[in-house]
mmCIF file of C-alpha atoms in Angstrom:
data_model
loop_
_atom_site.group_PDB
_atom_site.id
_atom_site.type_symbol
_atom_site.label_atom_id
_atom_site.label_comp_id
_atom_site.label_asym_id
_atom_site.label_seq_id
_atom_site.Cartn_x
_atom_site.Cartn_y
_atom_site.Cartn_z
ATOM 1 C CA MET A 1 10.876 18.077 1.775
ATOM 2 C CA THR A 2 9.457 14.615 2.397
ATOM 3 C CA GLU A 3 10.206 11.667 4.678
ATOM 4 C CA VAL A 4 9.204 8.278 3.279
ATOM 5 C CA HIS A 5 8.713 5.444 5.773
ATOM 6 C CA ASP A 6 8.161 1.946 4.368
ATOM 7 C CA PHE A 7 6.038 -0.439 6.461
ATOM 8 C CA GLY A 8 6.122 -3.389 4.079
ATOM 9 C CA ILE A 9 3.842 -4.625 1.330
ATOM 10 C CA ALA A 10 0.566 -4.614 3.305
ATOM 11 C CA PRO A 11 -1.684 -1.530 2.973
ATOM 12 C CA VAL A 12 -1.646 1.070 5.748
ATOM 13 C CA THR A 13 -5.371 1.699 6.101
ATOM 14 C CA CYS A 14 -5.285 4.092 9.078
ATOM 15 C CA HIS A 15 -2.681 5.806 11.246
ATOM 16 C CA THR A 16 -2.377 8.167 14.202
ATOM 17 C CA PHE A 17 0.472 9.831 16.118
ATOM 18 C CA ASP A 18 1.010 10.676 19.779
ATOM 19 C CA LYS A 19 1.404 14.281 20.934
ATOM 20 C CA ASN A 20 5.192 14.448 20.481
ATOM 21 C CA ARG A 21 5.146 12.590 17.143
ATOM 22 C CA THR A 22 7.514 9.973 18.595
ATOM 23 C CA GLY A 23 4.767 7.345 18.796
ATOM 24 C CA LEU A 24 2.803 5.915 15.866
ATOM 25 C CA ALA A 25 -0.131 3.505 15.730
ATOM 26 C CA LEU A 26 -1.282 2.012 12.446
ATOM 27 C CA SER A 27 -3.206 -0.910 10.999
ATOM 28 C CA HIS A 28 -2.405 -3.048 7.957
ATOM 29 C CA ASN A 29 -5.979 -3.822 6.917
ATOM 30 C CA ASP A 30 -6.229 -6.622 9.504
ATOM 31 C CA SER A 31 -7.349 -7.096 13.118
ATOM 32 C CA ASN A 32 -4.115 -5.810 14.698
ATOM 33 C CA VAL A 33 -2.863 -2.351 15.621
ATOM 34 C CA LYS A 34 0.924 -1.944 15.496
ATOM 35 C CA ILE A 35 2.599 0.503 17.881
ATOM 36 C CA TYR A 36 5.904 2.100 16.851
ATOM 37 C CA LYS A 37 8.459 4.317 18.587
ATOM 38 C CA LYS A 38 10.601 6.755 16.599
ATOM 39 C CA SER A 39 14.331 6.310 16.985
ATOM 40 C CA ALA A 40 16.831 8.227 14.846
ATOM 41 C CA ASN A 41 14.288 8.874 12.092
ATOM 42 C CA LYS A 42 13.280 5.184 12.009
ATOM 43 C CA TRP A 43 10.124 3.607 13.389
ATOM 44 C CA GLN A 44 10.761 0.617 15.672
ATOM 45 C CA GLU A 45 7.831 -1.697 16.450
ATOM 46 C CA THR A 46 7.232 -1.898 20.214
ATOM 47 C CA ASP A 47 3.814 -3.492 20.671
ATOM 48 C CA THR A 48 0.781 -5.047 18.975
ATOM 49 C CA LEU A 49 -2.820 -4.476 20.092
ATOM 50 C CA SER A 50 -4.620 -7.640 19.063
ATOM 51 C CA GLU A 51 -7.985 -7.771 20.832
ATOM 52 C CA HIS A 52 -10.128 -7.027 17.785
ATOM 53 C CA GLY A 53 -11.667 -9.989 15.970
ATOM 54 C CA GLN A 54 -11.951 -8.390 12.542
ATOM 55 C CA ARG A 55 -10.376 -5.632 10.466
ATOM 56 C CA VAL A 56 -9.490 -2.442 12.356
ATOM 57 C CA THR A 57 -11.173 0.457 10.581
ATOM 58 C CA SER A 58 -9.962 3.513 12.527
ATOM 59 C CA ILE A 59 -7.511 4.590 15.258
ATOM 60 C CA ASP A 60 -7.110 7.840 17.219
ATOM 61 C CA TRP A 61 -4.415 8.727 19.775
ATOM 62 C CA ALA A 62 -5.459 11.398 22.302
ATOM 63 C CA PRO A 63 -2.548 13.860 22.639
ATOM 64 C CA ASN A 64 -3.001 14.930 26.265
ATOM 65 C CA SER A 65 -4.388 11.847 28.033
ATOM 66 C CA ASN A 66 -2.200 9.518 25.899
ATOM 67 C CA ARG A 67 -5.094 7.096 25.365
ATOM 68 C CA ILE A 68 -5.678 5.252 22.105
ATOM 69 C CA VAL A 69 -9.153 4.413 20.854
ATOM 70 C CA THR A 70 -9.673 1.810 18.142
ATOM 71 C CA CYS A 71 -12.733 0.499 16.323
ATOM 72 C CA SER A 72 -13.295 -2.443 14.048
ATOM 73 C CA ALA A 73 -15.598 -4.321 11.698
ATOM 74 C CA ASP A 74 -16.210 -6.656 14.657
ATOM 75 C CA ARG A 75 -18.642 -3.983 15.991
ATOM 76 C CA ASN A 76 -16.392 -3.167 18.946
ATOM 77 C CA ALA A 77 -14.340 -0.227 20.131
ATOM 78 C CA PHE A 78 -11.581 -0.293 22.755
ATOM 79 C CA VAL A 79 -9.826 2.407 24.756
ATOM 80 C CA TRP A 80 -6.176 1.565 25.439
ATOM 81 C CA MET A 81 -4.182 3.039 28.352
ATOM 82 C CA LEU A 82 -0.444 2.690 28.927
ATOM 83 C CA GLU A 83 0.192 1.175 32.370
ATOM 84 C CA ASP A 84 3.636 0.001 33.485
ATOM 85 C CA GLY A 85 4.836 0.018 29.900
ATOM 86 C CA LYS A 86 1.973 -2.173 28.624
ATOM 87 C CA TRP A 87 -1.170 -1.173 26.742
ATOM 88 C CA LYS A 88 -4.289 -2.295 28.606
ATOM 89 C CA GLN A 89 -7.790 -2.045 27.210
ATOM 90 C CA VAL A 90 -10.879 -0.552 28.818
ATOM 91 C CA LEU A 91 -14.291 -1.840 27.773
ATOM 92 C CA VAL A 92 -16.451 0.304 25.501
ATOM 93 C CA ILE A 93 -20.163 -0.403 25.054
ATOM 94 C CA PRO A 94 -21.045 1.163 21.674
ATOM 95 C CA ARG A 95 -24.301 -0.868 21.305
ATOM 96 C CA ILE A 96 -24.079 -1.250 17.526
ATOM 97 C CA ASN A 97 -25.025 -4.277 15.400
ATOM 98 C CA ARG A 98 -22.973 -3.432 12.312
ATOM 99 C CA ALA A 99 -19.307 -2.619 11.692
ATOM 100 C CA ALA A 100 -17.756 0.359 13.428
ATOM 101 C CA THR A 101 -16.299 2.469 10.628
ATOM 102 C CA PHE A 102 -14.596 5.488 12.210
ATOM 103 C CA VAL A 103 -13.618 6.841 15.642
ATOM 104 C CA ARG A 104 -12.371 10.202 16.930
ATOM 105 C CA TRP A 105 -11.641 11.744 20.340
ATOM 106 C CA SER A 106 -13.305 15.076 21.091
ATOM 107 C CA PRO A 107 -10.935 18.067 21.500
ATOM 108 C CA LYS A 108 -11.179 17.928 25.325
ATOM 109 C CA GLU A 109 -10.721 14.133 25.244
ATOM 110 C CA ASN A 110 -13.615 13.572 27.664
ATOM 111 C CA LYS A 111 -15.630 11.648 25.064
ATOM 112 C CA PHE A 112 -15.258 10.094 21.631
ATOM 113 C CA ALA A 113 -17.539 9.325 18.722
ATOM 114 C CA VAL A 114 -17.902 6.027 16.852
ATOM 115 C CA ALA A 115 -19.447 5.932 13.370
ATOM 116 C CA SER A 116 -21.072 2.719 12.204
ATOM 117 C CA GLY A 117 -22.958 0.748 9.603
ATOM 118 C CA SER A 118 -25.875 0.749 12.043
ATOM 119 C CA ARG A 119 -26.825 4.175 10.617
ATOM 120 C CA LEU A 120 -25.926 5.944 13.830
ATOM 121 C CA ILE A 121 -23.146 7.716 15.733
ATOM 122 C CA ALA A 122 -22.297 6.464 19.229
ATOM 123 C CA ILE A 123 -21.107 9.244 21.542
ATOM 124 C CA CYS A 124 -19.115 7.548 24.320
ATOM 125 C CA TYR A 125 -18.098 8.905 27.723
ATOM 126 C CA TYR A 126 -16.443 7.324 30.767
ATOM 127 C CA ASP A 127 -18.463 5.777 33.592
ATOM 128 C CA VAL A 128 -16.220 5.824 36.685
ATOM 129 C CA GLU A 129 -18.415 3.486 38.730
ATOM 130 C CA ASN A 130 -18.194 0.590 36.295
ATOM 131 C CA ASN A 131 -14.846 1.463 34.673
ATOM 132 C CA TRP A 132 -16.208 1.373 31.140
ATOM 133 C CA TRP A 133 -17.250 3.750 28.391
ATOM 134 C CA LEU A 134 -20.998 4.206 27.938
ATOM 135 C CA SER A 135 -22.615 5.391 24.717
ATOM 136 C CA HIS A 136 -25.627 7.401 23.601
ATOM 137 C CA HIS A 137 -26.788 7.319 19.992
ATOM 138 C CA ILE A 138 -27.403 9.986 17.390
ATOM 139 C CA LYS A 139 -29.771 8.394 14.849
ATOM 140 C CA LYS A 140 -32.164 10.728 13.055
ATOM 141 C CA PRO A 141 -32.198 11.534 10.184
ATOM 142 C CA ILE A 142 -29.259 9.217 9.272
ATOM 143 C CA ARG A 143 -30.463 6.521 6.873
ATOM 144 C CA SER A 144 -27.196 4.895 5.769
ATOM 145 C CA THR A 145 -23.695 3.954 6.938
ATOM 146 C CA VAL A 146 -21.742 6.772 8.589
ATOM 147 C CA THR A 147 -18.250 6.697 7.097
ATOM 148 C CA CYS A 148 -16.359 9.624 8.688
ATOM 149 C CA LEU A 149 -16.466 12.163 11.515
ATOM 150 C CA ASP A 150 -14.778 15.336 12.722
ATOM 151 C CA TRP A 151 -15.248 17.355 15.902
ATOM 152 C CA HIS A 152 -15.880 21.089 16.053
ATOM 153 C CA PRO A 153 -13.335 22.955 18.252
ATOM 154 C CA ASN A 154 -16.114 23.675 20.798
ATOM 155 C CA ASN A 155 -16.179 19.962 21.804
ATOM 156 C CA VAL A 156 -19.937 19.805 21.208
ATOM 157 C CA LEU A 157 -20.693 19.828 17.476
ATOM 158 C CA ILE A 158 -19.699 16.940 15.238
ATOM 159 C CA ALA A 159 -19.669 16.636 11.444
ATOM 160 C CA ALA A 160 -20.571 13.293 9.861
ATOM 161 C CA GLY A 161 -20.356 12.037 6.287
ATOM 162 C CA SER A 162 -22.314 9.011 5.100
ATOM 163 C CA THR A 163 -23.119 6.780 2.149
ATOM 164 C CA ASP A 164 -26.317 8.688 1.363
ATOM 165 C CA PHE A 165 -24.033 11.363 -0.197
ATOM 166 C CA LYS A 166 -24.695 13.873 2.606
ATOM 167 C CA CYS A 167 -22.689 15.760 5.205
ATOM 168 C CA ARG A 168 -24.490 16.565 8.447
ATOM 169 C CA ILE A 169 -23.611 18.511 11.577
ATOM 170 C CA PHE A 170 -25.061 17.336 14.898
ATOM 171 C CA SER A 171 -24.913 18.409 18.509
ATOM 172 C CA ALA A 172 -23.155 15.826 20.685
ATOM 173 C CA TYR A 173 -23.707 17.750 23.933
ATOM 174 C CA ARG A 174 -23.776 15.475 27.003
ATOM 175 C CA LYS A 175 -24.597 17.117 30.292
ATOM 176 C CA GLU A 176 -22.664 14.356 32.095
ATOM 177 C CA VAL A 177 -19.338 15.641 30.758
ATOM 178 C CA ASP A 178 -19.943 18.977 28.981
ATOM 179 C CA GLU A 179 -20.512 22.517 30.155
ATOM 180 C CA LYS A 180 -23.566 24.143 28.620
ATOM 181 C CA PRO A 181 -22.425 25.341 25.178
ATOM 182 C CA GLY A 182 -22.776 28.900 23.950
ATOM 183 C CA PRO A 183 -24.152 29.700 20.499
ATOM 184 C CA SER A 184 -22.029 28.980 17.438
ATOM 185 C CA SER A 185 -22.188 30.014 13.791
ATOM 186 C CA TRP A 186 -24.045 26.739 13.115
ATOM 187 C CA GLY A 187 -26.873 27.542 15.565
ATOM 188 C CA SER A 188 -27.671 27.992 19.239
ATOM 189 C CA LYS A 189 -30.020 25.148 20.228
ATOM 190 C CA MET A 190 -27.674 22.270 20.944
ATOM 191 C CA MET A 191 -29.653 19.532 22.631
ATOM 192 C CA PHE A 192 -28.079 16.088 22.217
ATOM 193 C CA GLY A 193 -28.685 14.687 18.749
ATOM 194 C CA ALA A 194 -30.024 17.962 17.310
ATOM 195 C CA LEU A 195 -29.410 18.275 13.557
ATOM 196 C CA MET A 196 -27.709 21.646 13.117
ATOM 197 C CA ALA A 197 -27.204 21.437 9.338
ATOM 198 C CA GLU A 198 -27.460 19.021 6.423
ATOM 199 C CA PHE A 199 -25.794 19.377 3.033
ATOM 200 C CA ALA A 200 -25.798 17.592 -0.311
ATOM 201 C CA ASN A 201 -23.636 18.780 -3.190
ATOM 202 C CA GLY A 202 -25.940 17.485 -5.901
ATOM 203 C CA GLY A 203 -23.619 14.605 -6.772
ATOM 204 C CA GLY A 204 -23.821 10.903 -6.149
ATOM 205 C CA GLY A 205 -20.705 9.962 -4.205
ATOM 206 C CA TRP A 206 -20.247 8.419 -0.796
ATOM 207 C CA VAL A 207 -18.594 10.863 1.620
ATOM 208 C CA HIS A 208 -15.118 9.514 2.426
ATOM 209 C CA SER A 209 -13.749 12.218 4.740
ATOM 210 C CA VAL A 210 -14.941 15.377 6.504
ATOM 211 C CA SER A 211 -13.040 18.172 8.247
ATOM 212 C CA PHE A 212 -13.874 21.293 10.281
ATOM 213 C CA SER A 213 -11.582 24.308 9.861
ATOM 214 C CA ALA A 214 -9.594 25.572 12.858
ATOM 215 C CA SER A 215 -12.256 28.188 13.671
ATOM 216 C CA GLY A 216 -15.076 25.679 13.234
ATOM 217 C CA ASN A 217 -16.868 28.071 10.870
ATOM 218 C CA LYS A 218 -16.157 25.999 7.761
ATOM 219 C CA VAL A 219 -16.650 22.328 6.985
ATOM 220 C CA ALA A 220 -15.200 20.458 4.013
ATOM 221 C CA TRP A 221 -15.797 16.957 2.696
ATOM 222 C CA VAL A 222 -14.796 14.729 -0.213
ATOM 223 C CA GLY A 223 -17.002 12.254 -2.063
ATOM 224 C CA HIS A 224 -16.538 9.276 -4.353
ATOM 225 C CA ASP A 225 -17.898 11.313 -7.259
ATOM 226 C CA SER A 226 -14.498 13.105 -7.357
ATOM 227 C CA SER A 227 -15.912 16.161 -5.598
ATOM 228 C CA VAL A 228 -14.546 18.527 -2.957
ATOM 229 C CA SER A 229 -17.207 20.544 -1.102
ATOM 230 C CA VAL A 230 -16.894 23.412 1.391
ATOM 231 C CA VAL A 231 -19.593 25.171 3.424
ATOM 232 C CA ASP A 232 -18.999 28.500 5.201
ATOM 233 C CA SER A 233 -21.425 29.049 8.088
ATOM 234 C CA THR A 234 -20.540 32.742 8.350
ATOM 235 C CA LYS A 235 -21.893 33.302 4.831
ATOM 236 C CA GLY A 236 -25.334 31.763 5.246
ATOM 237 C CA ASN A 237 -24.052 28.195 4.802
ATOM 238 C CA GLU A 238 -22.729 28.983 1.335
ATOM 239 C CA LEU A 239 -21.864 25.731 -0.447
ATOM 240 C CA LEU A 240 -19.032 25.568 -2.993
ATOM 241 C CA VAL A 241 -18.203 22.419 -4.963
ATOM 242 C CA ILE A 242 -15.297 21.636 -7.267
ATOM 243 C CA LYS A 243 -14.990 18.691 -9.649
ATOM 244 C CA ASP A 244 -12.111 18.300 -12.035
ATOM 245 C CA SER A 245 -10.214 15.572 -13.852
ATOM 246 C CA PHE A 246 -8.813 14.203 -10.572
ATOM 247 C CA LEU A 247 -9.832 10.815 -9.185
ATOM 248 C CA PRO A 248 -11.831 10.534 -5.915
ATOM 249 C CA PHE A 249 -10.199 11.563 -2.646
ATOM 250 C CA MET A 250 -10.135 9.407 0.502
ATOM 251 C CA GLY A 251 -9.007 12.038 2.993
ATOM 252 C CA ILE A 252 -9.139 15.802 3.533
ATOM 253 C CA THR A 253 -7.856 18.216 6.173
ATOM 254 C CA TRP A 254 -7.570 21.969 6.615
ATOM 255 C CA ILE A 255 -3.993 23.281 6.907
ATOM 256 C CA THR A 256 -4.906 26.976 7.277
ATOM 257 C CA GLU A 257 -8.275 28.682 7.655
ATOM 258 C CA ASN A 258 -8.432 29.052 3.867
ATOM 259 C CA SER A 259 -6.381 26.094 2.576
ATOM 260 C CA LEU A 260 -7.069 22.366 2.394
ATOM 261 C CA VAL A 261 -5.163 19.249 1.383
ATOM 262 C CA ALA A 262 -7.020 16.264 -0.081
ATOM 263 C CA ALA A 263 -5.531 12.927 -1.172
ATOM 264 C CA GLY A 264 -6.793 9.653 -2.570
ATOM 265 C CA TYR A 265 -6.777 7.585 -5.747
ATOM 266 C CA ASP A 266 -4.471 9.942 -7.652
ATOM 267 C CA CYS A 267 -1.691 8.997 -5.182
ATOM 268 C CA ASN A 268 -0.819 12.694 -4.995
ATOM 269 C CA PRO A 269 -1.902 15.161 -2.246
ATOM 270 C CA MET A 270 -3.579 18.215 -3.752
ATOM 271 C CA LEU A 271 -3.851 21.711 -2.344
ATOM 272 C CA PHE A 272 -7.122 23.659 -2.530
ATOM 273 C CA SER A 273 -7.863 27.266 -1.650
ATOM 274 C CA HIS A 274 -11.155 28.619 -0.282
ATOM 275 C CA THR A 275 -11.027 32.409 -0.482
ATOM 276 C CA GLY A 276 -13.103 35.229 -1.915
ATOM 277 C CA GLY A 277 -16.159 33.056 -2.358
ATOM 278 C CA LYS A 278 -14.250 30.630 -4.592
ATOM 279 C CA LEU A 279 -12.959 27.077 -4.178
ATOM 280 C CA THR A 280 -9.962 26.434 -6.443
ATOM 281 C CA LEU A 281 -7.327 23.776 -7.043
ATOM 282 C CA VAL A 282 -3.930 25.352 -6.343
ATOM 283 C CA GLY A 283 -1.671 22.457 -7.275
ATOM 284 C CA GLN A 284 -0.196 19.050 -6.494
ATOM 285 C CA LEU A 285 2.221 18.625 -3.606
ATOM 286 C CA ASP A 286 4.105 15.737 -5.216
ATOM 287 C CA GLN A 287 6.233 16.943 -8.110
ATOM 288 C CA SER A 288 8.368 13.783 -8.353
ATOM 289 C CA GLN A 289 9.861 13.028 -11.732
ATOM 290 C CA GLU A 290 9.615 9.702 -13.514
ATOM 291 C CA LYS A 291 12.210 7.358 -12.092
ATOM 292 C CA GLU A 292 15.163 6.552 -14.312
ATOM 293 C CA SER A 293 15.164 3.130 -15.849
ATOM 294 C CA GLY A 294 18.377 1.201 -15.650
ATOM 295 C CA GLN A 295 19.847 -1.968 -14.282
ATOM 296 C CA ILE A 296 17.489 -3.628 -11.840
ATOM 297 C CA SER A 297 19.035 -5.707 -9.081
ATOM 298 C CA ALA A 298 17.947 -9.233 -8.251
ATOM 299 C CA MET A 299 16.652 -8.029 -4.902
ATOM 300 C CA ASN A 300 14.523 -5.344 -6.554
ATOM 301 C CA ARG A 301 13.161 -7.909 -9.005
ATOM 302 C CA PHE A 302 11.929 -10.023 -6.107
ATOM 303 C CA LYS A 303 10.518 -6.971 -4.324
ATOM 304 C CA ASN A 304 8.562 -5.992 -7.417
ATOM 305 C CA LEU A 305 7.273 -9.519 -7.871
ATOM 306 C CA ASP A 306 6.086 -9.481 -4.270
ATOM 307 C CA LYS A 307 4.529 -6.014 -4.357
ATOM 308 C CA LYS A 308 3.307 -5.656 -7.926
ATOM 309 C CA ALA A 309 3.255 -9.196 -9.378
ATOM 310 C CA THR A 310 5.765 -8.126 -11.989
ATOM 311 C CA ALA A 311 9.557 -8.032 -12.154
ATOM 312 C CA SER A 312 9.546 -4.877 -14.271
ATOM 313 C CA GLU A 313 10.260 -1.537 -12.668
ATOM 314 C CA THR A 314 9.496 0.833 -15.527
ATOM 315 C CA SER A 315 6.100 -0.418 -16.624
ATOM 316 C CA THR A 316 4.282 -0.056 -13.316
ATOM 317 C CA ASP A 317 6.023 2.683 -11.333
ATOM 318 C CA LEU A 318 4.031 5.877 -10.978
ATOM 319 C CA LYS A 319 5.605 9.306 -11.106
ATOM 320 C CA THR A 320 4.409 9.934 -7.546
ATOM 321 C CA GLN A 321 6.110 8.939 -4.290
ATOM 322 C CA HIS A 322 3.020 7.018 -3.205
ATOM 323 C CA GLN A 323 2.674 4.039 -5.539
ATOM 324 C CA ASN A 324 -0.967 3.315 -4.694
ATOM 325 C CA THR A 325 -4.096 4.946 -3.271
ATOM 326 C CA ILE A 326 -3.588 7.311 -0.319
ATOM 327 C CA THR A 327 -5.916 6.139 2.458
ATOM 328 C CA GLN A 328 -5.566 8.950 4.999
ATOM 329 C CA VAL A 329 -4.142 12.449 5.393
ATOM 330 C CA SER A 330 -3.501 14.057 8.794
ATOM 331 C CA VAL A 331 -1.771 17.107 10.291
ATOM 332 C CA TYR A 332 1.695 16.069 11.513
ATOM 333 C CA SER A 333 3.032 19.349 12.910
ATOM 334 C CA GLY A 334 1.210 22.563 13.757
ATOM 335 C CA THR A 335 -2.568 22.777 13.734
ATOM 336 C CA LYS A 336 -5.355 23.162 11.211
ATOM 337 C CA ALA A 337 -4.828 26.912 11.580
ATOM 338 C CA ASP A 338 -1.195 26.722 10.466
ATOM 339 C CA ALA A 339 0.089 23.241 9.632
ATOM 340 C CA GLY A 340 3.817 22.855 9.095
ATOM 341 C CA LYS A 341 3.777 19.227 7.988
ATOM 342 C CA ILE A 342 1.165 16.647 6.991
ATOM 343 C CA ALA A 343 1.307 12.850 6.926
ATOM 344 C CA THR A 344 -0.235 10.500 4.371
ATOM 345 C CA SER A 345 -0.539 6.708 4.463
ATOM 346 C CA GLY A 346 -1.304 4.466 1.518
ATOM 347 C CA VAL A 347 -2.154 1.080 0.075
ATOM 348 C CA ASP A 348 1.522 0.854 -0.975
ATOM 349 C CA GLY A 349 2.513 0.348 2.684
ATOM 350 C CA ASN A 350 4.195 3.749 2.920
ATOM 351 C CA LEU A 351 3.724 6.622 5.313
ATOM 352 C CA ILE A 352 5.041 9.929 3.959
ATOM 353 C CA ILE A 353 5.578 13.173 5.888
ATOM 354 C CA TRP A 354 5.361 16.314 3.727
ATOM 355 C CA ASP A 355 7.019 19.592 4.757
ATOM 356 C CA LEU A 356 4.521 22.188 3.517
ATOM 357 C CA LYS A 357 6.803 25.188 4.022
ATOM 358 C CA SER A 358 9.607 23.634 1.960
ATOM 359 C CA LEU A 359 7.171 22.574 -0.744
ATOM 360 C CA GLU A 360 5.828 26.100 -1.002
ATOM 361 C CA LYS A 361 9.339 27.375 -1.690
ATOM 362 C CA SER A 362 10.325 24.661 -4.127
ATOM 363 C CA ILE A 363 7.169 24.324 -6.243
ATOM 364 C CA GLN A 364 6.688 27.317 -8.506
ATOM 365 C CA GLY A 365 3.302 28.962 -8.088
ATOM 366 C CA LEU A 366 2.330 26.934 -5.001
ATOM 367 C CA LYS A 367 1.041 29.285 -2.342
ATOM 368 C CA ILE A 368 -0.328 28.128 1.017
ATOM 369 C CA SER A 369 -2.292 30.810 2.840
#
């Protein structure tokens, strides 16, 4: 049902896979990006991307062009291309004066977006003449740090969450690389930088993660006020919000057109359903039982001292497979329309792959649709 991969005691703050899921790039809350190759269900380190001067904040691996884009608190972004077995960087000019916080390739991979503390989104596209990536900025009406992004399937619209507690949808149409877009359920006038929609759920939490559904007609986001919010553009931008006894979520993704998975400080991915004009919590994906206490080996004592500053196993272990905050959730197999597996990474240094179809069979009452 799950595959647990241990990457040491350092937090895994962000991760991304290649198209075939045999390559993995992740960062341990420092300035390096580690590249791994899968071999017999184990991840073997093959390379380190070490050009950033400060903490890497986000990574994205383009499935078709096989390019990696990274961004960092050093205000830079780099595009990495594999040439003769070595990763070589291409210069990006994001023109920001604060930390870059998040980066994502567009669906057609002809541009990418960089979020930043400069209260703007840099839309970057390739300039063949100079062999670098140029940027144009989306600024208004953003008045605070942009923390997360997600592209609409049409390659033009982009959703952005920020620390002013709002989720916004902008047009990122660039005539240099895009065909003229047709109308969408979010609107028809899509000049670059146009604000298509803006939402606030009435709470007071920074937006940590945002996700478009497979059709692009729905957008969901999670905030630090322990809220999950969904807007359906086909129903007059109907906004639904759920708050419960769960702790705040750090990541969210659609796994079908009507189902979402969110994960964060509870260390347990949770399934939500958006159907019939209702947003409901379906259940928790992790049904692990409390680990048995017994003899603890000398090696485990040292491991616990290193990881948890205690030699005890029973007093600090959680009932969940993740032993600390989940930092990111992503689709591992399938698409947002019908995901077969998802991946989560956490502050505990683990990356876990969850088989949704097996979980649906094994957990009573859990239904993914």
